[in-house]
Short mmCIF file of C-alpha atoms in Angstrom, two decimals:
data_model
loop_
_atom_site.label_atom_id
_atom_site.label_comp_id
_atom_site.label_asym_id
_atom_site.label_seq_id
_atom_site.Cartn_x
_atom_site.Cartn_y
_atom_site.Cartn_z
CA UNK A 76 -36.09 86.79 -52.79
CA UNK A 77 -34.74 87.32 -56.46
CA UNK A 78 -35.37 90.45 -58.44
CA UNK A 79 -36.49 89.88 -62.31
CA UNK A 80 -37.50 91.91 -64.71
CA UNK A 81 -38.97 89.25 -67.14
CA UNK A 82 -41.01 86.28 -66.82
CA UNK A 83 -38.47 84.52 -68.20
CA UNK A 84 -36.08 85.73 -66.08
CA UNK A 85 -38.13 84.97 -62.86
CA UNK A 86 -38.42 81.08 -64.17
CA UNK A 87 -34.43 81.13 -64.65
CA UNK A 88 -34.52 82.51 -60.97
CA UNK A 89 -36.75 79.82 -59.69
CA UNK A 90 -34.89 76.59 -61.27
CA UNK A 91 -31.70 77.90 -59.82
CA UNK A 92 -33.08 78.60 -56.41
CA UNK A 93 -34.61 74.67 -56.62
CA UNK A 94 -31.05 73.62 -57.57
CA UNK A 95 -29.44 75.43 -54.65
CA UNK A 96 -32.16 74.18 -52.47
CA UNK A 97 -31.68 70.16 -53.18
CA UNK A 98 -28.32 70.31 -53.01
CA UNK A 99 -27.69 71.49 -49.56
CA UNK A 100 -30.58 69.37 -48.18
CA UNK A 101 -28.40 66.17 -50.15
CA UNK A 102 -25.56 67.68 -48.64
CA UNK A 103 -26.67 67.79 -45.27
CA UNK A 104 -27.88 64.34 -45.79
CA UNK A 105 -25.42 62.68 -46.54
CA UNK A 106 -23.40 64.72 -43.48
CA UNK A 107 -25.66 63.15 -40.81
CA UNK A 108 -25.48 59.48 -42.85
CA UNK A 109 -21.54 59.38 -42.41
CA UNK A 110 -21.85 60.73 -39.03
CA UNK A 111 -24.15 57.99 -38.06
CA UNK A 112 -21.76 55.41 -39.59
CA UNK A 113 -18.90 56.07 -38.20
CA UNK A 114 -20.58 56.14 -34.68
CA UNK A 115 -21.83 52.24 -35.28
CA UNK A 116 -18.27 51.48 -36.79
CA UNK A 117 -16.43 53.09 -33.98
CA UNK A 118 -19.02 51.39 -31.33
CA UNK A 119 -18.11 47.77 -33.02
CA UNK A 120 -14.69 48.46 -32.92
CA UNK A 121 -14.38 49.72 -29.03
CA UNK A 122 -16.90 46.13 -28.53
CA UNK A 123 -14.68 44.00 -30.12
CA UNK A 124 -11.77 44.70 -28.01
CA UNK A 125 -13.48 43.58 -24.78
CA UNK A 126 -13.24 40.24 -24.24
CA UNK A 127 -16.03 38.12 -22.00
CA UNK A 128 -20.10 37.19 -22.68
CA UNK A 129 -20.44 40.38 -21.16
CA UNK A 130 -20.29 42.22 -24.18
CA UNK A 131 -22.93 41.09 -25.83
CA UNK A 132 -25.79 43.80 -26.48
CA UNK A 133 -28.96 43.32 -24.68
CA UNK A 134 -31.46 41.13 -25.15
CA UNK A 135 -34.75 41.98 -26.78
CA UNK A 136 -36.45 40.66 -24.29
CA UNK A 137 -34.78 42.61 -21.22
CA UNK A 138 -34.59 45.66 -23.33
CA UNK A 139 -39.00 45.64 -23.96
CA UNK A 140 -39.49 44.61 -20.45
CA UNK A 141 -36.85 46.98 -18.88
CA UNK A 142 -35.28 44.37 -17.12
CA UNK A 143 -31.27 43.85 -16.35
CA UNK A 144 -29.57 42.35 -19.13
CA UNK A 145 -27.94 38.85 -18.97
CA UNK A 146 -24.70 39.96 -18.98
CA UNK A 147 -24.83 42.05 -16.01
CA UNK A 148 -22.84 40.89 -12.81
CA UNK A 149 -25.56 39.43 -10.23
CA UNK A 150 -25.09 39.41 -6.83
CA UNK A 151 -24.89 35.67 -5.19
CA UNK A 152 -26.10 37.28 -1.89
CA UNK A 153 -29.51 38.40 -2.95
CA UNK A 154 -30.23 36.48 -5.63
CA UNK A 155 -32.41 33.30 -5.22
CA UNK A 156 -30.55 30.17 -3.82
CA UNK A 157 -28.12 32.77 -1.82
CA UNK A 158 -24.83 31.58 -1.07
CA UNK A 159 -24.27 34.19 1.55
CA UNK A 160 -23.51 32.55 5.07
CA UNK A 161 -23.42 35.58 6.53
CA UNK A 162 -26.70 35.90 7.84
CA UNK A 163 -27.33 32.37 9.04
CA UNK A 164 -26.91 30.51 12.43
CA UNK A 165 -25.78 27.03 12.79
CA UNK A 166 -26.92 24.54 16.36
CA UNK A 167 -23.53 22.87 16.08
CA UNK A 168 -20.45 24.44 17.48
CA UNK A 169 -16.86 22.95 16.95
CA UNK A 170 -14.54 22.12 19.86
CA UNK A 171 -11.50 20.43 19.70
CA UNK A 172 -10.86 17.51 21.71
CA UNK A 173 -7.56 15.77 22.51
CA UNK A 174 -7.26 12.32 20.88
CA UNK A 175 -8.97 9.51 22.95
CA UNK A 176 -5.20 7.48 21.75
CA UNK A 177 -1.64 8.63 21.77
CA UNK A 178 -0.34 9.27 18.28
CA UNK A 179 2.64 6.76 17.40
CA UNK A 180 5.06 6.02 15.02
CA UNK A 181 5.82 3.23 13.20
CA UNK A 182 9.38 1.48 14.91
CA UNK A 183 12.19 1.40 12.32
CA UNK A 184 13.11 -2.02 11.08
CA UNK A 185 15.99 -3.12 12.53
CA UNK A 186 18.67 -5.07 10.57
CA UNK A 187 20.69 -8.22 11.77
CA UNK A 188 23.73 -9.23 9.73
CA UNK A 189 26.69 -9.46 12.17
CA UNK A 190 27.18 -13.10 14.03
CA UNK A 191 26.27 -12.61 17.79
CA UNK A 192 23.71 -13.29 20.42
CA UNK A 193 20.13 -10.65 20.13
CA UNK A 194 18.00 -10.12 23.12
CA UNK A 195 14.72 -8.79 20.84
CA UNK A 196 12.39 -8.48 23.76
CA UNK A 197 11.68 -8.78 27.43
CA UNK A 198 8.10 -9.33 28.24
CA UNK A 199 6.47 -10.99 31.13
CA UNK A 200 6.55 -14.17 29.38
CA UNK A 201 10.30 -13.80 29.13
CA UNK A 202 12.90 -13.17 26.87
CA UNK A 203 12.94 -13.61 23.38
CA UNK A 204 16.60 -14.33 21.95
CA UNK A 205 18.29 -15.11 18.46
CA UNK A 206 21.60 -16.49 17.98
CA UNK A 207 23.11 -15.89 14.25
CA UNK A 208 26.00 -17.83 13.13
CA UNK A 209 27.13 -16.75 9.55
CA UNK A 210 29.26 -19.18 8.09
CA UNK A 211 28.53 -22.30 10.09
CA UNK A 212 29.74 -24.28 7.23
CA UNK A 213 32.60 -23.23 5.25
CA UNK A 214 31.47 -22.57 1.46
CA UNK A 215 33.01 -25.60 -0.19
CA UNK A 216 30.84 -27.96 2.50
CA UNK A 217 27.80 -25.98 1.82
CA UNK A 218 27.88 -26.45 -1.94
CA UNK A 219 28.34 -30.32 -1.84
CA UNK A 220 26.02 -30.63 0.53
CA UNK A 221 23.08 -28.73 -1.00
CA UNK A 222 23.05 -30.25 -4.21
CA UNK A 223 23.33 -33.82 -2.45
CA UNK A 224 19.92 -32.65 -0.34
CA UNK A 225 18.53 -31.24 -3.40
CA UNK A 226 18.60 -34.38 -5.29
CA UNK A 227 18.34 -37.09 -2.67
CA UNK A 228 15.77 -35.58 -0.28
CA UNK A 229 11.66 -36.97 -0.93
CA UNK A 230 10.71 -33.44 -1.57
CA UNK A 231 6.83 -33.03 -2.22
CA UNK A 232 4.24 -30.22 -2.00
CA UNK A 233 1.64 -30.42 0.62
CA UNK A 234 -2.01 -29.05 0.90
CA UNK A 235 -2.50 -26.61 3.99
CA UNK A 236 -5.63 -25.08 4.90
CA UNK A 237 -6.70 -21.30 5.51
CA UNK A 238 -10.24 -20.36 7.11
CA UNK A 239 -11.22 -23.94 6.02
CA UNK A 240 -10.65 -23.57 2.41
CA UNK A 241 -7.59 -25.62 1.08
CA UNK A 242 -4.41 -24.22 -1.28
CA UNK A 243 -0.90 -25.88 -1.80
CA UNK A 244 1.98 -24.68 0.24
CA UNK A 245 3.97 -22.55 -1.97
CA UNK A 246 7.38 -24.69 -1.45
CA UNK A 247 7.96 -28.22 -1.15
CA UNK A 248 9.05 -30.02 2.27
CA UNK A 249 9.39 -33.41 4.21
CA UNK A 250 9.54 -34.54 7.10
CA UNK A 251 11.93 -36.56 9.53
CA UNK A 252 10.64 -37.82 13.25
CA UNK A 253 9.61 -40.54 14.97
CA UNK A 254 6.61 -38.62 16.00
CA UNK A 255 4.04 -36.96 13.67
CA UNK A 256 3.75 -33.16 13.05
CA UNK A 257 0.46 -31.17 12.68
CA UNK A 258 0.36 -27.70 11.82
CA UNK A 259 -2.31 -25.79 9.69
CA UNK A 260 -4.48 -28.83 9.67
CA UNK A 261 -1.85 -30.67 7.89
CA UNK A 262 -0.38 -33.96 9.54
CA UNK A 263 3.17 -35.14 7.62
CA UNK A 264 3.79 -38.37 9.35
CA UNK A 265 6.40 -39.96 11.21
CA UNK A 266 9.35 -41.39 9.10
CA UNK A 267 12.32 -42.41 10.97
CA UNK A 268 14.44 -43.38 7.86
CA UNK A 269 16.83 -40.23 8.19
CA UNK A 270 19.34 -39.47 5.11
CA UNK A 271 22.78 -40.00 6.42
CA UNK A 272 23.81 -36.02 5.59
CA UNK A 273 20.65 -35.32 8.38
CA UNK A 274 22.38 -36.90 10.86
CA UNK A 275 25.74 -35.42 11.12
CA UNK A 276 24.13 -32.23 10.59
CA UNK A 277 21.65 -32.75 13.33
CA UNK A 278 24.64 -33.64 15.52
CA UNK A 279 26.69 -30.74 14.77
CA UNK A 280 24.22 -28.25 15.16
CA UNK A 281 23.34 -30.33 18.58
CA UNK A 282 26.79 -29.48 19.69
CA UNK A 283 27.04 -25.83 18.19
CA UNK A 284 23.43 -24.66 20.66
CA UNK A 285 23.96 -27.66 23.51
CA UNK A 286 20.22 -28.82 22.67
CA UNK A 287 19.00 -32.16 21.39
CA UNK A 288 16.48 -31.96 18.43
CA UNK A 289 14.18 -35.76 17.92
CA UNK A 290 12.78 -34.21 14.51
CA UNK A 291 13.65 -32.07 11.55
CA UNK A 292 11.19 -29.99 8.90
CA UNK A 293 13.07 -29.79 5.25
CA UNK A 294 11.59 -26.55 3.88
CA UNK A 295 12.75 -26.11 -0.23
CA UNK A 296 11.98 -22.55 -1.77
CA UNK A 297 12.64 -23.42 -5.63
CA UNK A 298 12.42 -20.07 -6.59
CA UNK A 299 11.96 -16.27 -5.42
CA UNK A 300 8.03 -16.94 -5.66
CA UNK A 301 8.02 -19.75 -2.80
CA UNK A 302 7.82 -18.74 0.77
CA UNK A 303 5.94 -19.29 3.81
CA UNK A 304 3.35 -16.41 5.59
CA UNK A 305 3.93 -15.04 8.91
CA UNK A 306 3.64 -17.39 11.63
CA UNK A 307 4.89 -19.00 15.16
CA UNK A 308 6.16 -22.37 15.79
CA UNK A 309 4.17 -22.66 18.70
CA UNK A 310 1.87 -25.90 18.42
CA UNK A 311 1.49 -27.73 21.93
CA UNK A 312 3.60 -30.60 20.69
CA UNK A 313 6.78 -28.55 20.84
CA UNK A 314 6.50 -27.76 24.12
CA UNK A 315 7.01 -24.45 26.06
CA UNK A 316 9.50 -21.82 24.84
CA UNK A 317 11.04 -24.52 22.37
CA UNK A 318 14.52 -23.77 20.20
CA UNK A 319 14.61 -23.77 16.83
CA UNK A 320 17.25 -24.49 14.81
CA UNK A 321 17.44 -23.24 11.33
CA UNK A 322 20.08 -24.16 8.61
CA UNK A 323 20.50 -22.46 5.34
CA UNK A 324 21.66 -23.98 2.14
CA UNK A 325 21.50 -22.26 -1.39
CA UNK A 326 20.62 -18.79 -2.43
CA UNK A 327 20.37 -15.70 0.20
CA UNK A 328 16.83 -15.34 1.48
CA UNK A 329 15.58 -12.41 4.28
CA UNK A 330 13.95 -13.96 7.44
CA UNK A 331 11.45 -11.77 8.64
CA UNK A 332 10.61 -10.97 12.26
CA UNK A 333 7.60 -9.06 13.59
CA UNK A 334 6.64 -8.73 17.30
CA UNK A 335 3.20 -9.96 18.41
CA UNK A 336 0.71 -6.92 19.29
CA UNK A 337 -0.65 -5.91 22.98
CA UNK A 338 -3.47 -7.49 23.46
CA UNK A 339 -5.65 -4.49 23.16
CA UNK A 340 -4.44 -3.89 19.81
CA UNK A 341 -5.65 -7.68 18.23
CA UNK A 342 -4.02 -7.83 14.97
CA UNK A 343 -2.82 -4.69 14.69
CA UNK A 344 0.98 -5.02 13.18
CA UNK A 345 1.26 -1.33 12.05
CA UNK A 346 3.18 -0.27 14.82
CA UNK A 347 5.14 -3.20 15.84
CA UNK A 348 8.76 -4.00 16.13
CA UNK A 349 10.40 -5.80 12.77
CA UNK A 350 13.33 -7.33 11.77
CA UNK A 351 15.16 -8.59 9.26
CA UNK A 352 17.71 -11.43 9.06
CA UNK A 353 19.13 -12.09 5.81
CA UNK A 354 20.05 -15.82 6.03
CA UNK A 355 23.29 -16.81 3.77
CA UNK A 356 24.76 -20.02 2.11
CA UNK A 357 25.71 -21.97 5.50
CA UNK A 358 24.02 -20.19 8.09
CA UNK A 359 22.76 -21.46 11.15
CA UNK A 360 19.64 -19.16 13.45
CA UNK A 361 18.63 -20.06 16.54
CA UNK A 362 15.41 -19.04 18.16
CA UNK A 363 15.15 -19.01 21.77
CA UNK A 364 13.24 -18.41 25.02
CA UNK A 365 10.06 -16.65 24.14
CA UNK A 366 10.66 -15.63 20.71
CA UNK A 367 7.30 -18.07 19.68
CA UNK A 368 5.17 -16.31 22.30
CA UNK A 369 6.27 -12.77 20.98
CA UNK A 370 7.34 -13.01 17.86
CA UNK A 371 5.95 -14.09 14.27
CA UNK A 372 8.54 -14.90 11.78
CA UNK A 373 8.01 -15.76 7.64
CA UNK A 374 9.68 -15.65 4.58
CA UNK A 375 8.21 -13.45 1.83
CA UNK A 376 7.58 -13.84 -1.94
CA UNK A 377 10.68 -11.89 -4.01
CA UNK A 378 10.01 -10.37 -7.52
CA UNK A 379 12.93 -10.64 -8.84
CA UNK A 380 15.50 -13.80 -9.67
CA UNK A 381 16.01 -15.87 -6.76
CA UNK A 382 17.70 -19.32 -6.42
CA UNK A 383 16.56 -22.49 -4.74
CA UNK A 384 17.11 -22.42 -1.20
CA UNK A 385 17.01 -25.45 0.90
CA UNK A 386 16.19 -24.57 5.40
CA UNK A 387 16.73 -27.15 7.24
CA UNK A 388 14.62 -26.85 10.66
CA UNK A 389 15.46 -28.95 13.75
CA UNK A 390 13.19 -28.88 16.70
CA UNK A 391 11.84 -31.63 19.39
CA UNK A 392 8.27 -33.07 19.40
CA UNK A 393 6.32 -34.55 22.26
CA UNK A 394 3.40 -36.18 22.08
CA UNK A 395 -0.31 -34.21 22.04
CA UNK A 396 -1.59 -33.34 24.92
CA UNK A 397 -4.98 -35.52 25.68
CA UNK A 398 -8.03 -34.07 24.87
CA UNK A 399 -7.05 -31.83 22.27
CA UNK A 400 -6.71 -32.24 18.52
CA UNK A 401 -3.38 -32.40 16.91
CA UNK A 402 -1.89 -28.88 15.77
CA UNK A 403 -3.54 -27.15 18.67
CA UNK A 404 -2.20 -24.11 19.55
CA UNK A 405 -0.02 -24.93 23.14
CA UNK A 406 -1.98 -21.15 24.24
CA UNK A 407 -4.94 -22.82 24.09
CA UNK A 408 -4.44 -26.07 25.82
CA UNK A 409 -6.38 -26.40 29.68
CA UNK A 410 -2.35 -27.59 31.34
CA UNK A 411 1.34 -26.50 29.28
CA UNK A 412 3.51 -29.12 29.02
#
């Protein structure tokens, strides 16, 4: 309360009391405004830093119906579609049970280079042998004697059949016997007419096993992309356990071996015995004993540059057995020859 002793002292009084009066309430005012500011400022600032949806403030609509917000950790066991195994029973146990067949490995693939005399196998249908002669004609014969059988032979490409549906044989051959020769459903006829070169070659590869040989298969792989699949030369018209004589002219081609599954395995090759015989410029193979029962044996495509490559393949024919077509399968004939 102000003292006064005039009226117009008491309105002087009163208009400085009103000035006092609004400017602490502004002051205090504008206190609690910056106060209030710097809380928001300071709460953005201390959000920004965290990183993560998280963050975010709630929802309206969890915030007027009191409910969690959406950024709040849930818990996968008690919320609906639980993951939680914990509480549940399963009607199947696990036991372990010893494999019903013994767990092999695959043989190593064994390499023949060296000239020499192989046992491969001994089975009850007896052994199967291979007799590699490296060099069985000296380079300078080889040369002249490929390019003469190159150019003077009546090479031709003949159609084969698979599963009954016909393809060309991916090499070019003929044929040299006074017999016939089936295989694959394909016939290549007699022809008696032998080149001259045959001959002596016939005759010194005669005297290099001590077998005869009535007939000879020319096989020509022009390039690395010729070959022949995996099979056996074992057609009833050769006979049982026949020899086979196989001469190499030209470029360097592998001969591949693989050993015919147990029975209860079919076709199972996996984990079969292989081999591999490179055959050189002048180099004679025999096959012997039961190496057509046991063994398969091919000559596989090559991707890169290969040569021509002329095998020359002596062997003796009989006639067919009666009652069975030609090319059968001497396994499968009623009486071996």
């Amino acid at each position: 309360m102000f003292l006064c002793d005039t009226p117009q002292s008491w309105l002087s009084n009163t208009g400085l009391f009103r000035f006092r009066y609004n400017y602490l309430f502004f002051h205090h005012f504008l206190l609690q405004a910056t106060a209030s500011r710097s809380d928001v400022m300071s709460d953005k600032r201390q959000r920004a830093r965290v990183q993560g949806s998280w963050a975010k403030q709630p929802s309206k609509h969890s915030v007027q119906t009191g409910g969690a917000p959406n950024n709040q950790p849930k818990d996968i066991n008690t919320a609906s579609g639980s993951w939680s195994f914990n509480n549940q029973k399963t009607s199947t146990s696990f036991e372990f049970h010893q494999p019903t067949k013994p767990v092999r490995d695959v043989p190593p693939e064994r390499i023949i280079e060296q000239a020499g005399d192989y046992d491969i196998s001994h089975e009850p249908s007896g052994i199967s042998r291979l007799r590699l002669r490296p060099g069985f004609l000296c380079s300078e014969e080889a040369d002249w004697m490929f390019s003469k059988l190159l150019a003077e032979l009546p090479w031709s490409q003949k159609t084969n059949y698979r599963q009954g549906e016909a393809y060309e044989e991916p090499r070019l051959t003929c044929w040299y016997g006074e017999l016939p020769y089936t295989y694959a459903r394909s016939t290549m006829t007699a022809n008696t007419q032998w080149h001259p070169l045959l001959v002596t070659l016939r005759e010194a590869v005669e005297r290099a096993s001590g077998c005869s040989f009535n007939s000879l298969l020319c096989n020509l792989y022009r390039d690395g992309h010729d070959s022949i699949g995996w099979h056996s030369d074992d057609e009833a018209s050769l006979g049982p356990k026949p020899t086979i004589a196989s001469l190499s002219l030209g470029d360097t081609r592998v001969f591949s071996l693989r050993k015919q599954p147990p029975t209860e395995d079919s076709d199972e090759y996996t984990y079969t015995e292989r081999i591999r015989v490179p055959l050189s410029h002048g180099t004679l193979l025999l096959m012997e004993g039961a190496t057509q029962d046991d063994w398969q044996h091919q000559v596989a495509k090559e991707y890169h540059d290969r040569g021509p490559r002329i095998n020359l393949t002596f062997r003796t024919i009989h006639p067919e057995p009666e009652g069975h077509r030609p090319g059968t399968k001497i396994r499968f004939t009623a009486k071996q020859l």
